[in-house]
Amino acid sequence: NAIVHGLRKPVINIGATTDKVATVGALHVFDNQGTATLTLPDSASGAMLGATVEVAVAITNAVAEGQHRVALHGSEKIIGQVLMIDIDSSDANKSLPLVSGDNAVRVTFNGSTTGMVGSHIKLTNIAADVWIIEGSIQHNGNVGNPFA
């Protein structure tokens, strides 16, 4: 479990209509149209403490993106916050906090109001069944809630 600085992290491209289990320490890129789900590894045993998973959206065709999701395993929860950045004419920003009582188990990028190209999040396991989220999600139109 050595910490090595200065190396590039692996990049994993998520294809269209694909379900994948996240690789710890990697940058996962939603790079294709369609509906794809990335599931975080099971952290119930506590063995994942400190593990990070990063996700970015790199699709340029917002209309046809579909629903790209990051899902949790079993009864795990997401806490933390993201910054929602409106990229249309208003350029408004809105922070969306998540607390344990929100019971969020999924992040959805829908290509417009809940996340589109340029969005980036990082999830870090901080306790058994608990992941903390940080990042920025770009959207257009009225801000939607990417968490469910």
PDB file of C-alpha atoms in Angstrom:
ATOM      1  CA  ASN A   1       0.000   0.000   0.000  1.00  0.00           C
ATOM      2  CA  ALA A   2       2.758   2.438  -0.880  1.00  0.00           C
ATOM      3  CA  ILE A   3       1.850   5.960  -1.931  1.00  0.00           C
ATOM      4  CA  VAL A   4       3.651   6.927  -5.122  1.00  0.00           C
ATOM      5  CA  HIS A   5       3.530  10.527  -6.316  1.00  0.00           C
ATOM      6  CA  GLY A   6       4.110  11.767  -9.851  1.00  0.00           C
ATOM      7  CA  LEU A   7       2.717   8.814 -11.780  1.00  0.00           C
ATOM      8  CA  ARG A   8      -0.253   9.064 -14.099  1.00  0.00           C
ATOM      9  CA  LYS A   9      -3.354   7.221 -13.023  1.00  0.00           C
ATOM     10  CA  PRO A  10      -4.932   4.658 -15.322  1.00  0.00           C
ATOM     11  CA  VAL A  11      -7.787   5.889 -17.524  1.00  0.00           C
ATOM     12  CA  ILE A  12     -10.714   3.554 -18.162  1.00  0.00           C
ATOM     13  CA  ASN A  13     -13.146   4.456 -20.938  1.00  0.00           C
ATOM     14  CA  ILE A  14     -16.713   3.349 -20.235  1.00  0.00           C
ATOM     15  CA  GLY A  15     -18.412   2.214 -23.430  1.00  0.00           C
ATOM     16  CA  ALA A  16     -22.054   2.570 -24.419  1.00  0.00           C
ATOM     17  CA  THR A  17     -24.628   0.417 -22.597  1.00  0.00           C
ATOM     18  CA  THR A  18     -21.957  -1.059 -20.369  1.00  0.00           C
ATOM     19  CA  ASP A  19     -22.014  -1.971 -16.686  1.00  0.00           C
ATOM     20  CA  LYS A  20     -18.605  -1.952 -15.036  1.00  0.00           C
ATOM     21  CA  VAL A  21     -17.177  -2.198 -11.537  1.00  0.00           C
ATOM     22  CA  ALA A  22     -14.912   0.759 -10.764  1.00  0.00           C
ATOM     23  CA  THR A  23     -11.167   0.282 -10.485  1.00  0.00           C
ATOM     24  CA  VAL A  24      -9.728   1.931  -7.382  1.00  0.00           C
ATOM     25  CA  GLY A  25      -7.297   4.750  -8.181  1.00  0.00           C
ATOM     26  CA  ALA A  26      -8.397   5.076 -11.807  1.00  0.00           C
ATOM     27  CA  LEU A  27     -10.062   7.853 -13.773  1.00  0.00           C
ATOM     28  CA  HIS A  28     -13.236   6.482 -15.396  1.00  0.00           C
ATOM     29  CA  VAL A  29     -14.449   8.384 -18.465  1.00  0.00           C
ATOM     30  CA  PHE A  30     -17.966   8.223 -19.851  1.00  0.00           C
ATOM     31  CA  ASP A  31     -16.804   8.495 -23.445  1.00  0.00           C
ATOM     32  CA  ASN A  32     -19.686   7.101 -25.445  1.00  0.00           C
ATOM     33  CA  GLN A  33     -23.372   7.683 -26.069  1.00  0.00           C
ATOM     34  CA  GLY A  34     -25.876   5.326 -24.512  1.00  0.00           C
ATOM     35  CA  THR A  35     -26.632   4.257 -20.983  1.00  0.00           C
ATOM     36  CA  ALA A  36     -23.721   3.031 -18.887  1.00  0.00           C
ATOM     37  CA  THR A  37     -23.400   2.310 -15.158  1.00  0.00           C
ATOM     38  CA  LEU A  38     -20.190   2.336 -13.147  1.00  0.00           C
ATOM     39  CA  THR A  39     -20.572   0.588  -9.768  1.00  0.00           C
ATOM     40  CA  LEU A  40     -18.222   1.435  -6.898  1.00  0.00           C
ATOM     41  CA  PRO A  41     -16.487  -1.486  -5.173  1.00  0.00           C
ATOM     42  CA  ASP A  42     -18.000  -2.922  -1.983  1.00  0.00           C
ATOM     43  CA  SER A  43     -16.633  -1.095   1.082  1.00  0.00           C
ATOM     44  CA  ALA A  44     -18.610  -2.922   3.801  1.00  0.00           C
ATOM     45  CA  SER A  45     -15.567  -4.688   5.269  1.00  0.00           C
ATOM     46  CA  GLY A  46     -13.645  -1.437   5.790  1.00  0.00           C
ATOM     47  CA  ALA A  47     -10.845  -2.676   3.518  1.00  0.00           C
ATOM     48  CA  MET A  48     -11.491   0.160   1.038  1.00  0.00           C
ATOM     49  CA  LEU A  49     -10.706   3.041   3.466  1.00  0.00           C
ATOM     50  CA  GLY A  50      -8.953   5.834   1.599  1.00  0.00           C
ATOM     51  CA  ALA A  51      -9.677   4.324  -1.814  1.00  0.00           C
ATOM     52  CA  THR A  52     -10.635   6.846  -4.500  1.00  0.00           C
ATOM     53  CA  VAL A  53     -12.539   6.575  -7.761  1.00  0.00           C
ATOM     54  CA  GLU A  54     -12.713   9.471 -10.231  1.00  0.00           C
ATOM     55  CA  VAL A  55     -15.287   9.954 -12.980  1.00  0.00           C
ATOM     56  CA  ALA A  56     -15.345  12.421 -15.900  1.00  0.00           C
ATOM     57  CA  VAL A  57     -17.804  13.012 -18.737  1.00  0.00           C
ATOM     58  CA  ALA A  58     -16.261  13.445 -22.182  1.00  0.00           C
ATOM     59  CA  ILE A  59     -19.253  13.162 -24.513  1.00  0.00           C
ATOM     60  CA  THR A  60     -19.728  16.183 -26.745  1.00  0.00           C
ATOM     61  CA  ASN A  61     -23.235  15.352 -28.005  1.00  0.00           C
ATOM     62  CA  ALA A  62     -25.400  16.341 -25.026  1.00  0.00           C
ATOM     63  CA  VAL A  63     -28.721  15.476 -26.680  1.00  0.00           C
ATOM     64  CA  ALA A  64     -27.915  11.820 -27.254  1.00  0.00           C
ATOM     65  CA  GLU A  65     -25.850  11.056 -24.159  1.00  0.00           C
ATOM     66  CA  GLY A  66     -28.479   9.002 -22.371  1.00  0.00           C
ATOM     67  CA  GLN A  67     -28.147   8.312 -18.691  1.00  0.00           C
ATOM     68  CA  HIS A  68     -24.645   7.636 -17.381  1.00  0.00           C
ATOM     69  CA  ARG A  69     -24.655   6.557 -13.743  1.00  0.00           C
ATOM     70  CA  VAL A  70     -22.273   5.986 -10.874  1.00  0.00           C
ATOM     71  CA  ALA A  71     -23.925   3.558  -8.474  1.00  0.00           C
ATOM     72  CA  LEU A  72     -23.058   2.299  -5.018  1.00  0.00           C
ATOM     73  CA  HIS A  73     -22.797  -1.304  -3.967  1.00  0.00           C
ATOM     74  CA  GLY A  74     -25.484  -2.639  -1.619  1.00  0.00           C
ATOM     75  CA  SER A  75     -26.462  -0.369   1.282  1.00  0.00           C
ATOM     76  CA  GLU A  76     -23.644   2.163   0.878  1.00  0.00           C
ATOM     77  CA  LYS A  77     -24.258   5.926   0.941  1.00  0.00           C
ATOM     78  CA  ILE A  78     -22.739   9.093  -0.549  1.00  0.00           C
ATOM     79  CA  ILE A  79     -22.112  12.233   1.534  1.00  0.00           C
ATOM     80  CA  GLY A  80     -20.299  15.478   0.677  1.00  0.00           C
ATOM     81  CA  GLN A  81     -21.023  18.137  -1.926  1.00  0.00           C
ATOM     82  CA  VAL A  82     -20.632  19.070  -5.564  1.00  0.00           C
ATOM     83  CA  LEU A  83     -20.717  22.388  -7.348  1.00  0.00           C
ATOM     84  CA  MET A  84     -23.312  22.568 -10.135  1.00  0.00           C
ATOM     85  CA  ILE A  85     -22.103  24.966 -12.849  1.00  0.00           C
ATOM     86  CA  ASP A  86     -24.621  26.320 -15.370  1.00  0.00           C
ATOM     87  CA  ILE A  87     -22.873  26.758 -18.716  1.00  0.00           C
ATOM     88  CA  ASP A  88     -25.672  28.580 -20.559  1.00  0.00           C
ATOM     89  CA  SER A  89     -26.119  32.364 -20.546  1.00  0.00           C
ATOM     90  CA  SER A  90     -26.691  32.690 -16.778  1.00  0.00           C
ATOM     91  CA  ASP A  91     -23.423  30.984 -15.697  1.00  0.00           C
ATOM     92  CA  ALA A  92     -24.995  30.423 -12.272  1.00  0.00           C
ATOM     93  CA  ASN A  93     -23.352  28.177  -9.673  1.00  0.00           C
ATOM     94  CA  LYS A  94     -25.144  26.143  -7.022  1.00  0.00           C
ATOM     95  CA  SER A  95     -23.708  23.904  -4.321  1.00  0.00           C
ATOM     96  CA  LEU A  96     -25.535  20.641  -3.708  1.00  0.00           C
ATOM     97  CA  PRO A  97     -24.762  19.124  -0.301  1.00  0.00           C
ATOM     98  CA  LEU A  98     -25.417  15.508   0.677  1.00  0.00           C
ATOM     99  CA  VAL A  99     -25.770  14.389   4.282  1.00  0.00           C
ATOM    100  CA  SER A 100     -26.192  10.830   5.546  1.00  0.00           C
ATOM    101  CA  GLY A 101     -29.960  11.266   5.947  1.00  0.00           C
ATOM    102  CA  ASP A 102     -30.291  11.975   2.201  1.00  0.00           C
ATOM    103  CA  ASN A 103     -29.614   8.279   1.488  1.00  0.00           C
ATOM    104  CA  ALA A 104     -28.035   9.027  -1.908  1.00  0.00           C
ATOM    105  CA  VAL A 105     -26.917   5.853  -3.676  1.00  0.00           C
ATOM    106  CA  ARG A 106     -26.414   7.045  -7.264  1.00  0.00           C
ATOM    107  CA  VAL A 107     -25.104   9.954  -9.361  1.00  0.00           C
ATOM    108  CA  THR A 108     -26.680  10.426 -12.814  1.00  0.00           C
ATOM    109  CA  PHE A 109     -25.278  12.445 -15.709  1.00  0.00           C
ATOM    110  CA  ASN A 110     -28.148  12.968 -18.170  1.00  0.00           C
ATOM    111  CA  GLY A 111     -26.415  15.172 -20.744  1.00  0.00           C
ATOM    112  CA  SER A 112     -28.161  18.392 -19.738  1.00  0.00           C
ATOM    113  CA  THR A 113     -29.647  19.342 -16.336  1.00  0.00           C
ATOM    114  CA  THR A 114     -27.823  16.786 -14.133  1.00  0.00           C
ATOM    115  CA  GLY A 115     -24.430  16.632 -15.781  1.00  0.00           C
ATOM    116  CA  MET A 116     -22.774  16.866 -19.149  1.00  0.00           C
ATOM    117  CA  VAL A 117     -19.391  17.054 -20.856  1.00  0.00           C
ATOM    118  CA  GLY A 118     -16.795  18.635 -18.574  1.00  0.00           C
ATOM    119  CA  SER A 119     -18.253  17.198 -15.355  1.00  0.00           C
ATOM    120  CA  HIS A 120     -15.787  15.576 -12.935  1.00  0.00           C
ATOM    121  CA  ILE A 121     -16.339  13.931  -9.556  1.00  0.00           C
ATOM    122  CA  LYS A 122     -14.127  12.116  -7.082  1.00  0.00           C
ATOM    123  CA  LEU A 123     -15.445   9.615  -4.540  1.00  0.00           C
ATOM    124  CA  THR A 124     -13.340   8.557  -1.546  1.00  0.00           C
ATOM    125  CA  ASN A 125     -14.230   5.785   0.883  1.00  0.00           C
ATOM    126  CA  ILE A 126     -14.067   7.235   4.417  1.00  0.00           C
ATOM    127  CA  ALA A 127     -15.778   4.454   6.418  1.00  0.00           C
ATOM    128  CA  ALA A 128     -17.450   1.119   5.831  1.00  0.00           C
ATOM    129  CA  ASP A 129     -20.384   1.789   3.469  1.00  0.00           C
ATOM    130  CA  VAL A 130     -19.668   5.571   3.259  1.00  0.00           C
ATOM    131  CA  TRP A 131     -18.198   7.429   0.265  1.00  0.00           C
ATOM    132  CA  ILE A 132     -17.572  11.184   0.253  1.00  0.00           C
ATOM    133  CA  ILE A 133     -18.086  13.041  -3.036  1.00  0.00           C
ATOM    134  CA  GLU A 134     -16.451  16.205  -4.329  1.00  0.00           C
ATOM    135  CA  GLY A 135     -16.276  17.811  -7.728  1.00  0.00           C
ATOM    136  CA  SER A 136     -18.046  19.959 -10.257  1.00  0.00           C
ATOM    137  CA  ILE A 137     -20.926  19.035 -12.519  1.00  0.00           C
ATOM    138  CA  GLN A 138     -21.635  21.158 -15.574  1.00  0.00           C
ATOM    139  CA  HIS A 139     -25.244  21.492 -16.727  1.00  0.00           C
ATOM    140  CA  ASN A 140     -27.490  23.681 -18.851  1.00  0.00           C
ATOM    141  CA  GLY A 141     -31.039  24.887 -18.249  1.00  0.00           C
ATOM    142  CA  ASN A 142     -32.569  24.606 -14.794  1.00  0.00           C
ATOM    143  CA  VAL A 143     -30.302  22.703 -12.440  1.00  0.00           C
ATOM    144  CA  GLY A 144     -31.485  19.170 -11.749  1.00  0.00           C
ATOM    145  CA  ASN A 145     -30.541  16.916  -8.847  1.00  0.00           C
ATOM    146  CA  PRO A 146     -28.027  14.293 -10.021  1.00  0.00           C
ATOM    147  CA  PHE A 147     -28.389  12.328  -6.782  1.00  0.00           C
ATOM    148  CA  ALA A 148     -30.883   9.566  -6.138  1.00  0.00           C
TER     149      ALA A 148
END
